Coordinates of C-alpha atoms in Angstrom, one line a residue:
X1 CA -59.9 23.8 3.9
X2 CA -62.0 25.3 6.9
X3 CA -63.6 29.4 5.6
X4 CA -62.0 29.7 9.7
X5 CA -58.4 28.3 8.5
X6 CA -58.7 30.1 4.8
X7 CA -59.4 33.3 7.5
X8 CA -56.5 32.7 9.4
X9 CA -54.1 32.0 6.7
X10 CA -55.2 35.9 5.5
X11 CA -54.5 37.1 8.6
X12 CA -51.2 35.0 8.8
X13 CA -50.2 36.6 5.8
X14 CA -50.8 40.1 7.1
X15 CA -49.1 39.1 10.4
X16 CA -45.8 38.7 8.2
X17 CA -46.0 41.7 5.8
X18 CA -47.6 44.1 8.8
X19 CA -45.6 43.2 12.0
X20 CA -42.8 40.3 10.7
X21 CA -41.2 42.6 7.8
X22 CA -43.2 45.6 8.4
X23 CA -43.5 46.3 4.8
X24 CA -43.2 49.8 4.3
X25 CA -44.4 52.2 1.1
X26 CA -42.4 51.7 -2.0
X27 CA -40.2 49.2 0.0
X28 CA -39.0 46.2 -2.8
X29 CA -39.5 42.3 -0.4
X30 CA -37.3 39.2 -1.5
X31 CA -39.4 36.1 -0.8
X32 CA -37.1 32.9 -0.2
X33 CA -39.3 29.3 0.2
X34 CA -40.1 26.0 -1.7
X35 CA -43.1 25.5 -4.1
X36 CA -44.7 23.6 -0.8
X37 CA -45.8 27.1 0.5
X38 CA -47.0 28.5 -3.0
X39 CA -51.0 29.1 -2.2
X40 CA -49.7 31.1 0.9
X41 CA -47.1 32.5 -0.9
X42 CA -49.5 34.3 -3.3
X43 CA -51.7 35.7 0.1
X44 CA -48.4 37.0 1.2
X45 CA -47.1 39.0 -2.1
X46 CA -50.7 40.1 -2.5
X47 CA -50.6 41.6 1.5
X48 CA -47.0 43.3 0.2
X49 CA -48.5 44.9 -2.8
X50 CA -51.3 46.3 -0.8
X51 CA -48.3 47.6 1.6
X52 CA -47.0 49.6 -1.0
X53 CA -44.5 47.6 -2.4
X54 CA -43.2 48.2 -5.6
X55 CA -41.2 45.2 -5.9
X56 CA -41.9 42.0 -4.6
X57 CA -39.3 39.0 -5.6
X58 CA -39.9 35.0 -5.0
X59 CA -37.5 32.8 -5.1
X60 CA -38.9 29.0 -5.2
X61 CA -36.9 26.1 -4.1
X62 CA -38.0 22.0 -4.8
X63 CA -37.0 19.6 -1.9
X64 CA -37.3 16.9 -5.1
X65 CA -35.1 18.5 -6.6
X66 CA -32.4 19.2 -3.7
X67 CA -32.8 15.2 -3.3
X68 CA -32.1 14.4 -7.1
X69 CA -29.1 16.9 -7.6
X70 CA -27.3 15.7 -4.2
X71 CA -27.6 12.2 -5.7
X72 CA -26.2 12.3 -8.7
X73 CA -24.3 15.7 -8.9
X74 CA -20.5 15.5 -8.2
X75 CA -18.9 16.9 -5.2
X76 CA -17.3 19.8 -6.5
X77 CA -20.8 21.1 -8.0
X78 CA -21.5 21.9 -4.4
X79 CA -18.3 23.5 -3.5
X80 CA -19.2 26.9 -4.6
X81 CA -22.5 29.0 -5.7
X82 CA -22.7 30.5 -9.1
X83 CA -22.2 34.4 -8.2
X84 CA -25.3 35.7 -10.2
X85 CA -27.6 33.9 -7.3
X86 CA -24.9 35.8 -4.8
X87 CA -25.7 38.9 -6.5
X88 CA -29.6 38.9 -7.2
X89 CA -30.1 38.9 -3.1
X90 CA -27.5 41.3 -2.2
X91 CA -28.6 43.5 -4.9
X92 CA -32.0 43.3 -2.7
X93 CA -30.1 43.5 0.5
X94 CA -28.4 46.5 -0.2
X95 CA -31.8 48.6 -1.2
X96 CA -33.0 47.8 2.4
X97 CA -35.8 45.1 0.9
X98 CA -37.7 43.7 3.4
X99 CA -36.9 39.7 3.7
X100 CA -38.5 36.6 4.3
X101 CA -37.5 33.3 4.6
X102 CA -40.2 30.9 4.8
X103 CA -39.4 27.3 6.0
X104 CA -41.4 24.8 4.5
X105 CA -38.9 21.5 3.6
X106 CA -39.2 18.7 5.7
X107 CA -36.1 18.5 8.1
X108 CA -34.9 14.9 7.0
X109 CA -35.6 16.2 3.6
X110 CA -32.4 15.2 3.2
X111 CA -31.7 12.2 5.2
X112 CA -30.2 9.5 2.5
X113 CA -28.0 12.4 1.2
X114 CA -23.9 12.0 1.4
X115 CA -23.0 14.1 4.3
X116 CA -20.0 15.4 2.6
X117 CA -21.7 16.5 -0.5
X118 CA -24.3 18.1 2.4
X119 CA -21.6 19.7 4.2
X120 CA -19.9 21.1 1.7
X121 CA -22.7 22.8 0.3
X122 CA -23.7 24.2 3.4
X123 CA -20.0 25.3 3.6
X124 CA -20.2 27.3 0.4
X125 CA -23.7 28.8 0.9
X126 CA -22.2 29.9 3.9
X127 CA -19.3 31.1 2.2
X128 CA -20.8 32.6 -0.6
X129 CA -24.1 34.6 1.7
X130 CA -21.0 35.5 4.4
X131 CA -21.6 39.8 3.5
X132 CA -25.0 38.8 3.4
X133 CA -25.7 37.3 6.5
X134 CA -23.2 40.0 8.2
X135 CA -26.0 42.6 6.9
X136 CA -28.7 40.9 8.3
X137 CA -27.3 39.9 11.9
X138 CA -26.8 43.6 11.7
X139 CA -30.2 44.2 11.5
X140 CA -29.3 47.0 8.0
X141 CA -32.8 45.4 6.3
X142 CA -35.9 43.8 7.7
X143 CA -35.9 40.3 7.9
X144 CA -38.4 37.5 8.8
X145 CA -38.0 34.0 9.0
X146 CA -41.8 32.0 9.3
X147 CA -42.6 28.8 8.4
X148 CA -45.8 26.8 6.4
X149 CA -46.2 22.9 6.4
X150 CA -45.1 20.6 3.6
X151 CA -46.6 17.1 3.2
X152 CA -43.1 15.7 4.0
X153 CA -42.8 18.4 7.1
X154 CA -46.7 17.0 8.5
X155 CA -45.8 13.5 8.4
X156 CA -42.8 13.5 10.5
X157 CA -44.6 15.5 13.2
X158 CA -47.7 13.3 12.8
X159 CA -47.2 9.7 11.5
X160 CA -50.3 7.9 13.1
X161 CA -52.2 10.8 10.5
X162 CA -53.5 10.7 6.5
X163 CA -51.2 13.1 4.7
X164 CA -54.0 15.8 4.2
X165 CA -54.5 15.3 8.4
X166 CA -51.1 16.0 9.4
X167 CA -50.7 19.3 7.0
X168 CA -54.0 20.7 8.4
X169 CA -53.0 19.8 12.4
X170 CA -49.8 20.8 11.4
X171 CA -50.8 24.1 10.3
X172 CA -53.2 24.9 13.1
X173 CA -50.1 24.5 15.3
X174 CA -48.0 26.8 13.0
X175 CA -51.1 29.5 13.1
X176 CA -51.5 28.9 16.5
X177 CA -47.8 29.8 17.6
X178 CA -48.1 32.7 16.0
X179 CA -51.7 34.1 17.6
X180 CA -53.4 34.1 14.3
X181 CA -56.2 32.8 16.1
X182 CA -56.4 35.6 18.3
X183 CA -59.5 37.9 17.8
X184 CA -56.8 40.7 17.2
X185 CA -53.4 39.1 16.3
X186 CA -51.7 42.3 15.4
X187 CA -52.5 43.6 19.4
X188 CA -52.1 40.2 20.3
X189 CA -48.2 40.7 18.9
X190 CA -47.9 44.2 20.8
X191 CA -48.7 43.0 24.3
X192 CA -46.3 39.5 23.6
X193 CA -43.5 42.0 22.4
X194 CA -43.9 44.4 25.4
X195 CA -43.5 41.4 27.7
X196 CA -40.4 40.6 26.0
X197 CA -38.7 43.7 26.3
X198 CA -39.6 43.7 30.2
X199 CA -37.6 40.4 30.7
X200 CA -34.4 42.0 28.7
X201 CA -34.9 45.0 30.1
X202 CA -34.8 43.2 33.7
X203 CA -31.3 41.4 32.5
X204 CA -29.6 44.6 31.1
X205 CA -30.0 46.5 34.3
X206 CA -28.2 43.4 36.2
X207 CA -25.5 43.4 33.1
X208 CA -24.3 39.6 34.2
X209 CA -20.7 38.8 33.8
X210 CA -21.6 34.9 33.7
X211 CA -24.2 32.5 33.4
X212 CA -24.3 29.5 35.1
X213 CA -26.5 26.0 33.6
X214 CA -27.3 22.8 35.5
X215 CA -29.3 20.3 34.2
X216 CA -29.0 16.8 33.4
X217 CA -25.6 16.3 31.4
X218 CA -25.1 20.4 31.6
X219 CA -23.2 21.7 33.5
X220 CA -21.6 24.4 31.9
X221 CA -20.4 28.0 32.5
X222 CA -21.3 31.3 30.1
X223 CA -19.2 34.2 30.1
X224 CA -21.0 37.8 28.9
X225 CA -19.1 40.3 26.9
X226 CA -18.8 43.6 28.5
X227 CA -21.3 46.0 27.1
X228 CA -23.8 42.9 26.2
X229 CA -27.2 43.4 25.2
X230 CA -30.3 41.1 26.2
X231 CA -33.1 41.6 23.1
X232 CA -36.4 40.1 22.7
X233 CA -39.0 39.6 19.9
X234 CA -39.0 43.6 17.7
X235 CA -35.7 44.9 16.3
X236 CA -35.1 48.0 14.3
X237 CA -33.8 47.9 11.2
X238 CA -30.9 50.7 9.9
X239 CA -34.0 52.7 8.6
X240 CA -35.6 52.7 11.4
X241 CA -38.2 50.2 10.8
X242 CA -39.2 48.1 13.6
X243 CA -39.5 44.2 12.4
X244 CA -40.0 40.8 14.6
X245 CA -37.0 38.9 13.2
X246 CA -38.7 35.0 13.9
X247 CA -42.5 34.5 14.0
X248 CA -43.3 32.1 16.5
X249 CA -40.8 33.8 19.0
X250 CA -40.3 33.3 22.3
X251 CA -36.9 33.9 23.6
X252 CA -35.0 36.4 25.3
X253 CA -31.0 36.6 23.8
X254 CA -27.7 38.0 24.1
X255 CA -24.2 37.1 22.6
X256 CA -21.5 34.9 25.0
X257 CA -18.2 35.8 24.7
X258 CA -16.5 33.9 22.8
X259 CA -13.4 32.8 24.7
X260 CA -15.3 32.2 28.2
X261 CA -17.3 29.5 27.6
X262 CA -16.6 26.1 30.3
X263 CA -18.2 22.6 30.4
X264 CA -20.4 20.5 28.7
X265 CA -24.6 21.1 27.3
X266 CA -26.2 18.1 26.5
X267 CA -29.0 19.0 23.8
X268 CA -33.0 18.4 24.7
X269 CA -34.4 18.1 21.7
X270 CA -33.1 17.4 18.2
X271 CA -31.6 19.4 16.3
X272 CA -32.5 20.1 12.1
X273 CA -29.3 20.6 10.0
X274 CA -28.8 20.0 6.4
X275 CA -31.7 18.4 5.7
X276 CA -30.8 15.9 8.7
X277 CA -31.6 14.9 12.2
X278 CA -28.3 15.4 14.7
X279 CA -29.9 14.3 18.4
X280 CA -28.2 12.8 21.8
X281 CA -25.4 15.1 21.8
X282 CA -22.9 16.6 23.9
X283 CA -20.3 19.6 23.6
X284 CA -17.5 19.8 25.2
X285 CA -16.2 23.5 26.2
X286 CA -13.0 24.9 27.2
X287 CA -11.8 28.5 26.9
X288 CA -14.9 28.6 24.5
X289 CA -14.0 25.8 22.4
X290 CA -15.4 22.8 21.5
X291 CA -12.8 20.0 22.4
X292 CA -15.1 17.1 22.6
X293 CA -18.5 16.0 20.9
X294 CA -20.6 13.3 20.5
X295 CA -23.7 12.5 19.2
X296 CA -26.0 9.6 18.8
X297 CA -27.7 10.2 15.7
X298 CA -25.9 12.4 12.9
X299 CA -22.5 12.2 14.4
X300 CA -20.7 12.8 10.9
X301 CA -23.5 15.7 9.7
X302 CA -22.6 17.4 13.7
X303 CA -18.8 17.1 12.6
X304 CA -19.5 18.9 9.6
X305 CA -20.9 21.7 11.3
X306 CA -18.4 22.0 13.5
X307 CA -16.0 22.2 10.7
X308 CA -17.8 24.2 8.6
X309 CA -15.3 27.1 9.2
X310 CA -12.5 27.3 12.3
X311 CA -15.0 29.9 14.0
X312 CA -18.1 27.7 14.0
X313 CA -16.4 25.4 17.4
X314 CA -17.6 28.7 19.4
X315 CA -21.0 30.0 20.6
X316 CA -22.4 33.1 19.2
X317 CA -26.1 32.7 20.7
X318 CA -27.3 32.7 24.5
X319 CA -30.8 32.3 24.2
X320 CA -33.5 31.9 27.3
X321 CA -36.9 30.4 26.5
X322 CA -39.2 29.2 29.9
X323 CA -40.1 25.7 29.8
X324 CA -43.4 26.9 30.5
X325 CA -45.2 28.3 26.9
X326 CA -46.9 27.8 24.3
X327 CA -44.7 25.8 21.7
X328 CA -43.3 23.7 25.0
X329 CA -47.0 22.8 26.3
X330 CA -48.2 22.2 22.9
X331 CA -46.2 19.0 23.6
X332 CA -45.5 19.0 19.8
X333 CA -41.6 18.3 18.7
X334 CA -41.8 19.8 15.6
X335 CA -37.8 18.6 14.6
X336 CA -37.6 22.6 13.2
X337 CA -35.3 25.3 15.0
X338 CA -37.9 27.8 14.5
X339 CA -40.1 26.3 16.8
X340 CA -38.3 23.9 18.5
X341 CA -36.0 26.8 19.7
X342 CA -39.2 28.7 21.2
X343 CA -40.0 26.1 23.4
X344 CA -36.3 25.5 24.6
X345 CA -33.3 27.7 26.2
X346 CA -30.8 27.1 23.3
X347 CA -27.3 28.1 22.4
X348 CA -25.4 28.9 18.8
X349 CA -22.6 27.5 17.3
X350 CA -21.3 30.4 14.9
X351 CA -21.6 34.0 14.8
X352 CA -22.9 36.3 17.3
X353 CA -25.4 39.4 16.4
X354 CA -23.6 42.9 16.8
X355 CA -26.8 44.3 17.8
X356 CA -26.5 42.9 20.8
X357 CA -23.1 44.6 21.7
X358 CA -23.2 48.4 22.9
X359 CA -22.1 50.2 19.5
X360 CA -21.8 46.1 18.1
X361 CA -23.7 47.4 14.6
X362 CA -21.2 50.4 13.8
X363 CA -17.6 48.3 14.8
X364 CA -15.5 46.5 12.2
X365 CA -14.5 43.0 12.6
X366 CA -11.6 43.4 14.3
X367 CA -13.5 45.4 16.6
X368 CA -16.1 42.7 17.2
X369 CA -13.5 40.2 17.7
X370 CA -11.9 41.9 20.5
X371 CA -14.5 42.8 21.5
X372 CA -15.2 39.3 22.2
X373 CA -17.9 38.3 19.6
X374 CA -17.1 35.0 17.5
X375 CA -17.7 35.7 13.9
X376 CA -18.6 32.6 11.4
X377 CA -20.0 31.4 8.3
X378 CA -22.7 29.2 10.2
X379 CA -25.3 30.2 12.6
X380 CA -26.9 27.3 14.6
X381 CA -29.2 26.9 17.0
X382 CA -29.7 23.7 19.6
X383 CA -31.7 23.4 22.2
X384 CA -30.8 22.5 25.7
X385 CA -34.1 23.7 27.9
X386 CA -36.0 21.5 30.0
X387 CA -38.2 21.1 33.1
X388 CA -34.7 20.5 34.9
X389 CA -32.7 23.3 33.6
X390 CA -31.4 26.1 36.7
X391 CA -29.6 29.4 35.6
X392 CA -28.2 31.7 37.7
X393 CA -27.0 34.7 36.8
X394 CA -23.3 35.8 37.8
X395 CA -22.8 39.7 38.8
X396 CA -19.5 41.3 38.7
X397 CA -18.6 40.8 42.6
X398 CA -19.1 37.2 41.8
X399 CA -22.3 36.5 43.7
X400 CA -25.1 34.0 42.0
X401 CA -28.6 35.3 41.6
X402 CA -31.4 32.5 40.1
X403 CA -32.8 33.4 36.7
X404 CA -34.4 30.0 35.7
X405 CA -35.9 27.8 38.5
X406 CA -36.8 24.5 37.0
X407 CA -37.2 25.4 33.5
X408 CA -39.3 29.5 34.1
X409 CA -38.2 32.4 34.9
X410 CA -37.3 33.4 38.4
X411 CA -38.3 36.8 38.3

């Protein structure tokens, strides 16, 4: 490895304690990755120490492993999670730990697996994190998600390449999405995050009821809660402690609500679930249901999402990404939500983020329901952006104003 890639790993590292988690003194961090990412692993936790953490917890997964127990463990051994692994995060959770989760398993990592023995696993992680991941869309800790390149992950992105090629392109991409090669990446995140909060700020003052998409296969309608909230790159956490949630990120979000959602999205690029590739799909909308589906590759891994609980058939994401930036004109697919996602407008399946309700954080569920936010065990992004895509924005007298124009921003 390159001194000027060894630099930029240390400054990648800083990026995510510094300005992804914001590590703060005293603060414990809960590390969740594989033992692909453990050299980087070490930068990080060494960064987090020099923070002032007290506390710094990794958890290591094995893709080998995954692969080995989903062949030859029975079904019901993946129908529920032993409570102890429940209670070791939540335990972190509920101090306000900082939290990272860093993706680094190849996304067909688990490609020959038996999609009901995938689905219900996913199902009862789902389950089992549900107070969990209620915390976090609430924003009550810091939390991260970033990614670092298996050998697995390289080779899927890069085929024509030598293993040790791939990883080393593939991580320049990574390092590049995230302006670690900027001269001053921290400023570099400043000025990215102000310009951010100037698009949301723009689509709060208009406070859409609708959205409108047209592409090709999309044409599909998006109602807006009242009270919605457009955010962008920094949140703050319940303490006060401003954190960038997803590093790359590009996007510019809000919730739908959940019963107004009309017509069908065809995806753009495909999307990473379970350890499987789901691509050449469509969805199917009415009254914000999915009534029909269909997909191309990973039909019966796409039903199992869908029936992972009786909420996860809704949206819960409204996400706008221009066509034009940097992950998109890297011309890279990397076949990962984290960065597939940044170079696409997308949509979730599953549950919304209070945060981005007026008073969303402090309601109860019932609240949030009526409210009009879906609430799920499952959170998924797909992407639907392209050069093609038009969005026009709906205001309360009914008149259409153009936010996307061929893929960018009309404003």
């Amino acid at each position: 490895m390159i001194a000027n890639q060894e630099e930029k790993l240390r400054l990648y590292a800083q990026l995510l304690v510094h300005v992804g988690m914001n590590v703060q003194p005293k603060q414990r961090v809960y590390i969740r990755t594989t033992i692909d990412a453990a050299e980087f692993v070490h930068l990080v936790v060494e960064e987090a120490y020099k923070a002032g953490s007290e506390d710094v917890k990794v958890i290591y997964g094995d893709d080998r492993l995954a692969q080995l127990n989903l062949q030859y463990r029975p079904q019901e051994a993946f129908e529920s999670v032993p409570q102890y692994i429940v209670d070791e995060r939540m335990d972190y959770a509920k101090s306000g730990a900082a939290q990272l989760a860093l993706i680094s398993s190849s996304p067909e990592n688990l490609k020959e697996a038996d999609p009901n023995k995938v689905s219900a696993m996913m199902r009862a992680n789902g389950n089992a994190f549900r107070e969990y991941m209620k915390m976090m869309q609430s924003d009550q800790f810091p939390w991260t998600v970033a990614a670092y390149p298996s050998k697995a992950w390289a080779k899927l992105v890069f085929p024509e390449l030598t293993e040790e090629e791939a990883v080393d392109k593939l991580l320049d991409l990574m390092l590049y999405t995230v302006r670690a090669n900027e001269e001053d990446p921290v400023k570099a995140w400043e000025e990215h995050n102000h310009n951010l909060h100037i698009k949301a700020d723009y689509l709060n003052k208009k406070a859409y009821k609708a959205l409108k998409y047209s592409a090709p296969g999309t044409d599909l309608t998006i109602g807006l809660p009242e009270g919605h909230i457009w955010c962008g790159a920094s949140s703050v956490s319940a303490e006060g402690i401003e954190f960038m949630a997803n590093m790359p990120t590009e996007e510019v979000f809000t919730v739908p609500h959940q019963d107004q959602v009309n017509g069908t999205v065809k995806n753009s690029l495909p999307l990473s679930y379970g350890g499987n590739i789901i691509d050449n799909f469509t969805l199917t909308f009415k009254d914000g249901k999915v009534i029909e589906y269909h997909a191309e590759v990973g039909h019966d891994i796409l039903k199992g999402l869908l029936e992972s609980d009786g909420n996860a058939v809704q949206l819960g994401e409204v996400a706008l990404v221009p066509h034009d930036s940097p992950i998109s004109n890297s011309q890279t697919l990397f076949y990962n939500t984290l960065f597939d996602e940044n170079a696409s407008c997308h949509l979730a399946l599953g549950s919304a983020y209070p945060f981005c309700l007026e008073g969303g954080k402090e309601m109860s569920d019932a609240e949030l329901d009526a409210a009009g936010l879906n609430q799920s065990i499952t959170h998924e992004d797909f992407m639907i952006g392209n050069a093609e895509m038009n969005i026009s924005g709906i205001t309360a007298d009914g008149n259409k104003e153009p936010i996307f124009v061929n893929g960018n921003w009309a404003f």
